[in-house]
PDB file of C-alpha atoms and ligand atoms in Angstrom:
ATOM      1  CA  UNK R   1     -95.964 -18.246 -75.554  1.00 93.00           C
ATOM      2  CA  UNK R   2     -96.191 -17.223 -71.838  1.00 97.00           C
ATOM      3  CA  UNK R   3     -92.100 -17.763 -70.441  1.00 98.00           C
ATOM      4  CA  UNK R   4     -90.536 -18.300 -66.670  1.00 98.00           C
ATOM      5  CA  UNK R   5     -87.179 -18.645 -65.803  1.00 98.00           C
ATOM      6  CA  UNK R   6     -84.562 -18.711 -62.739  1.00 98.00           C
ATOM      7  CA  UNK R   7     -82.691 -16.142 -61.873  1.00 98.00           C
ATOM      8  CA  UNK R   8     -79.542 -17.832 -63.433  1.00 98.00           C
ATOM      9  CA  UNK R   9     -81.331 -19.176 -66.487  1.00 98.00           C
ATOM     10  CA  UNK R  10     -80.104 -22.503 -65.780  1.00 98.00           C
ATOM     11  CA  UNK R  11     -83.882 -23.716 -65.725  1.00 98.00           C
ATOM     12  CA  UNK R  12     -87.072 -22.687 -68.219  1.00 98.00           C
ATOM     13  CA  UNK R  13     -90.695 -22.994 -68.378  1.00 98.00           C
ATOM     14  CA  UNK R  14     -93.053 -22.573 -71.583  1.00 98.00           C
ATOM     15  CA  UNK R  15     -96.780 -22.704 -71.468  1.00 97.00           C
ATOM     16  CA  UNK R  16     -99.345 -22.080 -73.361  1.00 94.00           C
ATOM     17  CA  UNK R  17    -102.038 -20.622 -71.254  1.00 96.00           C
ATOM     18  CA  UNK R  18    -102.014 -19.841 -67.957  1.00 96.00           C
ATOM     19  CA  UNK R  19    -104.721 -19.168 -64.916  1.00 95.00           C
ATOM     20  CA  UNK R  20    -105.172 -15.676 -63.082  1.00 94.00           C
ATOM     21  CA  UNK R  21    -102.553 -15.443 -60.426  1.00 94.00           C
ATOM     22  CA  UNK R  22    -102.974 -16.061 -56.822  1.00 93.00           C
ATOM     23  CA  UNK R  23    -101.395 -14.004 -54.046  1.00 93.00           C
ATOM     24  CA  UNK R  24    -100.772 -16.319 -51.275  1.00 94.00           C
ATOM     25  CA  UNK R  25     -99.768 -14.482 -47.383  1.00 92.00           C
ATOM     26  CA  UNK R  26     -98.871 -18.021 -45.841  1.00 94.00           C
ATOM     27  CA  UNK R  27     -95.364 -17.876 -43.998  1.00 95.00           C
ATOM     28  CA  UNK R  28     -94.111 -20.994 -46.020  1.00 95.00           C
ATOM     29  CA  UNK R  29     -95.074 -18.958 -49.783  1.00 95.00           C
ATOM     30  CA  UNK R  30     -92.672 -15.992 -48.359  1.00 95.00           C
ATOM     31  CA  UNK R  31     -90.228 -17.781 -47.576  1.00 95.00           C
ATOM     32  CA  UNK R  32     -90.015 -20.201 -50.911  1.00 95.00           C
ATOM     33  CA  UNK R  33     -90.901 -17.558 -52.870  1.00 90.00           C
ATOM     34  CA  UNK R  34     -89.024 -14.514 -51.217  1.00 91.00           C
ATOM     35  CA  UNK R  35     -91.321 -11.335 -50.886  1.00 93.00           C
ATOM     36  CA  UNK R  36     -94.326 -10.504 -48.923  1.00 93.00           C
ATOM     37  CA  UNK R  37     -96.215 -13.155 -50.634  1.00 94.00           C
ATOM     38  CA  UNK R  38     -95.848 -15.816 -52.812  1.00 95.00           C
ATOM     39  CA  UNK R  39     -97.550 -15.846 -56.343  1.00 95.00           C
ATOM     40  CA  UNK R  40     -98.822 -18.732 -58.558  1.00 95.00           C
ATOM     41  CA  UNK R  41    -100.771 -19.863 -61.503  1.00 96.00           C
ATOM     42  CA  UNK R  42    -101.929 -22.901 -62.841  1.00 96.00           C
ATOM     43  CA  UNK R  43    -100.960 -24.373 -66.152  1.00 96.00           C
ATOM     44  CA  UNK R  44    -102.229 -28.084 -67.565  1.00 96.00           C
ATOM     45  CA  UNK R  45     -98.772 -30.580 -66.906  1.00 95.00           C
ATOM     46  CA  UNK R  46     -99.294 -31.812 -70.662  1.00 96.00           C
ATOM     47  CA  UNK R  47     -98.629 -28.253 -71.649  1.00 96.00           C
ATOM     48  CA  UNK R  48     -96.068 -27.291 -69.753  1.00 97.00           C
ATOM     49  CA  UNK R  49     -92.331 -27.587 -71.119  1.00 98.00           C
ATOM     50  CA  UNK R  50     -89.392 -27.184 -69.555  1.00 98.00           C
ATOM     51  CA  UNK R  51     -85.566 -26.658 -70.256  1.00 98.00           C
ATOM     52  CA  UNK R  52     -82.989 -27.410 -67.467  1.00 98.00           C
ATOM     53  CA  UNK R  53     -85.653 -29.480 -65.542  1.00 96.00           C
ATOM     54  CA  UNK R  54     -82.587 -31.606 -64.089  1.00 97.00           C
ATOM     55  CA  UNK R  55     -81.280 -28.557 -61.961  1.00 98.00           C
ATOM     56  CA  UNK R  56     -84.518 -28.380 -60.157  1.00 98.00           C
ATOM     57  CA  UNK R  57     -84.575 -28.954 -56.669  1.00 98.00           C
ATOM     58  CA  UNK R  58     -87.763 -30.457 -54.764  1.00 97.00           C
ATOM     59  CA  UNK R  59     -89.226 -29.802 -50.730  1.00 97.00           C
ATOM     60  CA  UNK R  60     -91.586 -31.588 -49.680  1.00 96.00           C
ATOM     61  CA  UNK R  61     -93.224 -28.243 -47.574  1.00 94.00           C
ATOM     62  CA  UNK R  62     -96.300 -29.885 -46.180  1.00 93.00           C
ATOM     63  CA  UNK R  63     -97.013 -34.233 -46.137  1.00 95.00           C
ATOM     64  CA  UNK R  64     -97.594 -34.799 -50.198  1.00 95.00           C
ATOM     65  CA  UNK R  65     -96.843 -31.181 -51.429  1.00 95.00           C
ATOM     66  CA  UNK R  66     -93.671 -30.782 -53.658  1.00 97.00           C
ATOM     67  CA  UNK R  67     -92.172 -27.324 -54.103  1.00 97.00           C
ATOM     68  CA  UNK R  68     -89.253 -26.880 -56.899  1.00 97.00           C
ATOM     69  CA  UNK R  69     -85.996 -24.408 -57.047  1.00 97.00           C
ATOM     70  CA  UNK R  70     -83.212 -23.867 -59.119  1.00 98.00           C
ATOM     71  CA  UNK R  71     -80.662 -25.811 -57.473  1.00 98.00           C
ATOM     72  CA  UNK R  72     -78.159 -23.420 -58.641  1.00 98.00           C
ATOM     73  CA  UNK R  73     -79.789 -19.841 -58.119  1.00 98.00           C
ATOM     74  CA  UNK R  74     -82.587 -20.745 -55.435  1.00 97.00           C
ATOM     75  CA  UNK R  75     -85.487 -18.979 -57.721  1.00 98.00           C
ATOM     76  CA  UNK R  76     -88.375 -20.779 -56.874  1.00 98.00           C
ATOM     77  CA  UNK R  77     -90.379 -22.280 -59.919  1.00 98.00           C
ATOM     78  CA  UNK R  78     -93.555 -24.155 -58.768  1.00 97.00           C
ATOM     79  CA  UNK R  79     -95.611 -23.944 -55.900  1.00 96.00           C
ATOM     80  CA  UNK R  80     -96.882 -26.557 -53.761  1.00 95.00           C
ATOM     81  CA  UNK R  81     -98.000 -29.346 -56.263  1.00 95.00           C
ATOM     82  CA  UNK R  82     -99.293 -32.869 -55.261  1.00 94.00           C
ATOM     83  CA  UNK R  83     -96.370 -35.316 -54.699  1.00 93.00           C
ATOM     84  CA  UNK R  84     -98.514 -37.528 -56.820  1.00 92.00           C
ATOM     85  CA  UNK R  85     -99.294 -35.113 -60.191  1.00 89.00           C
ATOM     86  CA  UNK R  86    -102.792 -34.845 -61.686  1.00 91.00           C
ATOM     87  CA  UNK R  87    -102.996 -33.371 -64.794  1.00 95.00           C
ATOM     88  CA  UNK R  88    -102.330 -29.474 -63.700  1.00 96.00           C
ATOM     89  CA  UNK R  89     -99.855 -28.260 -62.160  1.00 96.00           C
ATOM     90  CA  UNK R  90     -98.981 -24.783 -60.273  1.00 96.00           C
ATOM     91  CA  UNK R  91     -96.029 -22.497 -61.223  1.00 97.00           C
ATOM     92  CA  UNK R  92     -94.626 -19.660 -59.654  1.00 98.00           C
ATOM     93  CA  UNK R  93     -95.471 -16.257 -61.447  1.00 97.00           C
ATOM     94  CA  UNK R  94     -92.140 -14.873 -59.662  1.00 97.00           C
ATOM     95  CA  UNK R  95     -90.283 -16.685 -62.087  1.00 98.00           C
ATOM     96  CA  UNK R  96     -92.062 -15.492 -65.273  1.00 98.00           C
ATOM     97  CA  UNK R  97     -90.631 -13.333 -67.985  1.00 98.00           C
ATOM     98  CA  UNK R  98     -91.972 -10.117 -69.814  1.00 96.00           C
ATOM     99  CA  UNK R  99     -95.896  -9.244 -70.300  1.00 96.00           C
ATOM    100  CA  UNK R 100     -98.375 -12.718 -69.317  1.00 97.00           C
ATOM    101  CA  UNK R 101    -101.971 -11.817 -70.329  1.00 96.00           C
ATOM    102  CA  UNK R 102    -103.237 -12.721 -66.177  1.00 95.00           C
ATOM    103  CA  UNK R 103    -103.511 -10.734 -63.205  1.00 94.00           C
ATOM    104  CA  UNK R 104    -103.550 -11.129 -59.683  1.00 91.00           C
ATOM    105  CA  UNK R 105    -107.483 -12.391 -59.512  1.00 92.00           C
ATOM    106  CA  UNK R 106    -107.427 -13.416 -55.649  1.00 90.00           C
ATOM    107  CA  UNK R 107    -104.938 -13.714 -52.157  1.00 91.00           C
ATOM    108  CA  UNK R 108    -105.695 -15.881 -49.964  1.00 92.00           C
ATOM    109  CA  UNK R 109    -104.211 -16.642 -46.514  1.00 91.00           C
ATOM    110  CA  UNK R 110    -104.417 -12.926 -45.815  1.00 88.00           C
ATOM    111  CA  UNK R 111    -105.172 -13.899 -41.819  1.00 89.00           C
ATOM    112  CA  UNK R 112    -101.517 -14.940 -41.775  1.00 91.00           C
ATOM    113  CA  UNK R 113     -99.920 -11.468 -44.068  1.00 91.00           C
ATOM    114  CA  UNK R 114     -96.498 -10.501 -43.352  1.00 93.00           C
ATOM    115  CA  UNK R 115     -96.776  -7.937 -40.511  1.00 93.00           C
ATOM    116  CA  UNK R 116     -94.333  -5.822 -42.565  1.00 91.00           C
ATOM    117  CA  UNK R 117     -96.540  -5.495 -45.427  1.00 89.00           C
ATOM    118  CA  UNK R 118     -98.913  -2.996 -45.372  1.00 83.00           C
ATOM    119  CA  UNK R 119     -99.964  -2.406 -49.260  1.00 77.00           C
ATOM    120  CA  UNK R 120     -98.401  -0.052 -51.804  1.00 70.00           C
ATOM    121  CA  UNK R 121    -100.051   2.436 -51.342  1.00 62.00           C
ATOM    122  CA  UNK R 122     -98.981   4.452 -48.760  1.00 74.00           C
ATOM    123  CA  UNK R 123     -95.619   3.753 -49.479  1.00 76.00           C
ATOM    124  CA  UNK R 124     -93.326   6.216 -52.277  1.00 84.00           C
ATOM    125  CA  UNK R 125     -92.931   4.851 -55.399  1.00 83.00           C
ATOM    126  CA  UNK R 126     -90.454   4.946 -58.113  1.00 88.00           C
ATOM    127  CA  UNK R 127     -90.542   4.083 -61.898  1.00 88.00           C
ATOM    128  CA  UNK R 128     -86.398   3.080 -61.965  1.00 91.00           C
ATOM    129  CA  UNK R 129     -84.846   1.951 -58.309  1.00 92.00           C
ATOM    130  CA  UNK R 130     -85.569   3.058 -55.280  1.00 88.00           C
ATOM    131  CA  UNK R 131     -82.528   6.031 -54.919  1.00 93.00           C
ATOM    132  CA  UNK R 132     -82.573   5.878 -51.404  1.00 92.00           C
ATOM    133  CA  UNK R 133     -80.655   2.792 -51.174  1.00 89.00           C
ATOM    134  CA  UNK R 134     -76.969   3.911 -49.888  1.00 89.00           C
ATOM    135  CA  UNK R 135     -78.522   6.184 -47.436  1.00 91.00           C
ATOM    136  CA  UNK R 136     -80.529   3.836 -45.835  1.00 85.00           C
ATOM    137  CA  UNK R 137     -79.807   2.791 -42.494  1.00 89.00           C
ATOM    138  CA  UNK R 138     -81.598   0.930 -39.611  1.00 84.00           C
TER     139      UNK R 138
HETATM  140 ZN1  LIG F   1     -81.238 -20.773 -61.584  1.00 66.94          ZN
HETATM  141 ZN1  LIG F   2     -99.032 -20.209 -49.369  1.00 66.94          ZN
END
């Protein structure tokens, strides 16, 4: 069983099977989902069950596209689904728990990246937390 849940834990998600993930750079996916990009997966609606679905929060981000939150925590949960659901819908992988058997398969909106995001791969990496935390200054 594939898992998600809010940072609090006040709201769940179970599916069964899940799409590839997307990595979407569009300004509105940062900022609902909180990094450098936002990143979602599609699930079928009739599979999809939730605990704690009450504390969800819903904004409308574009004219007919829903986004939900934990209304206690802020994690985001879904991406932008159709005000009016068909029978998928699209959650966010930020919320998901332990090993999912998908990837990241695509990005898209990559004309509109964060300008502070460069890739990984210049940057140092560490296994634990970054330990240069308390010395870092502006
Ligand atoms: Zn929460
Ligand atoms: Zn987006």
């Amino acid at each position: 069983m594939i898992e998600g849940s809010c940072l609090c834990g006040a709201v769940r998600f179970r599916v069964k099977r899940m799409s590839g993930i997307v990595e979407c750079h569009c300004a509105m996916c940062r900022k609902a989902a909180g990094g450098h990009a936002g990143f979602f997966f599609v699930a079928m609606r009739n599979e999809v069950s939730w605990e704690g679905e009450g504390e969800l929060t819903h904004h409308e981000s574009s004219p007919g596209l829903v986004r939900s939150f934990c209304a206690r925590c802020g994690t985001a949960m879904t991406g932008a689904n159709l005000k009016e659901p068909d029978e998928t819908i699209i959650l966010a992988a930020n919320a998901l728990d332990g090993d999912v058997p998908a990837r990241v398969i695509a990005q898209e909106f990559r004309a509109s990246k964060a300008t502070w995001f460069e890739g990984h791969d210049g940057a140092e990496h560490f296994d634990g937390p970054y330990p240069g935390w308390e010395k870092l200054r502006p």
